[in-house]
């Protein structure tokens, strides 16, 4: 069964959903999973002072919906305008680790990367962060570090994912689709817990065409 997940590391709603999705994947090794970075922020952006209250309000909604925390260090960095967001580097890191991790751990890797950002306020332009996370998940850290070093400026790895995301007509993150008989169904609707996601998965054939879930739009709205 084919499942397609498109996310972005700097999407707060993806951070919330990843806490659910990473657990869901462990229960379903049978899924034919495709997982792509979406490219929400490309070129390096910081949260402007005028956007600060909006971001804080959005983060509060994410916490209420998914129960995930935002750390004090992240909050201080956010207020100081020190958080530079560029989706390219995390996308490169994921494209490389995707070849080294079982599919059931892909979600866990991204969730830990997002926790490094949203809890610890770490700069995801530093490859060592990804290496440490991969090591903790059982990846050969030396091999992964070597691949990162060789490809850290290889934007093609990220752009290939962004193009794949576009090919599915993705307009917001996260997007989670299941393909059945050539048709795509939305698995995200109301799935703020593993149990609800499991229910959606079991009942995918009954999902309505208009089901939606909180998300970050490509134009930056909704985040």
PDB file of N, CA, C and O in Angstrom, residues 99 122 148:
ATOM      1  N   UNK A  99      18.708   6.805   2.644  1.00  0.00           N
ATOM      2  CA  UNK A  99      19.325   5.617   2.065  1.00  0.00           C
ATOM      3  C   UNK A  99      19.948   4.710   3.125  1.00  0.00           C
ATOM      4  O   UNK A  99      20.385   3.602   2.816  1.00  0.00           O
ATOM      5  N   UNK A 122      18.548  24.895  17.957  1.00  0.00           N
ATOM      6  CA  UNK A 122      19.821  24.663  17.270  1.00  0.00           C
ATOM      7  C   UNK A 122      19.771  25.137  15.818  1.00  0.00           C
ATOM      8  O   UNK A 122      18.718  25.195  15.198  1.00  0.00           O
ATOM      9  N   UNK A 148      27.524  13.608   4.115  1.00  0.00           N
ATOM     10  CA  UNK A 148      27.104  14.992   4.333  1.00  0.00           C
ATOM     11  C   UNK A 148      28.188  15.969   3.895  1.00  0.00           C
ATOM     12  O   UNK A 148      27.905  16.984   3.246  1.00  0.00           O
TER      13      UNK A 148
END
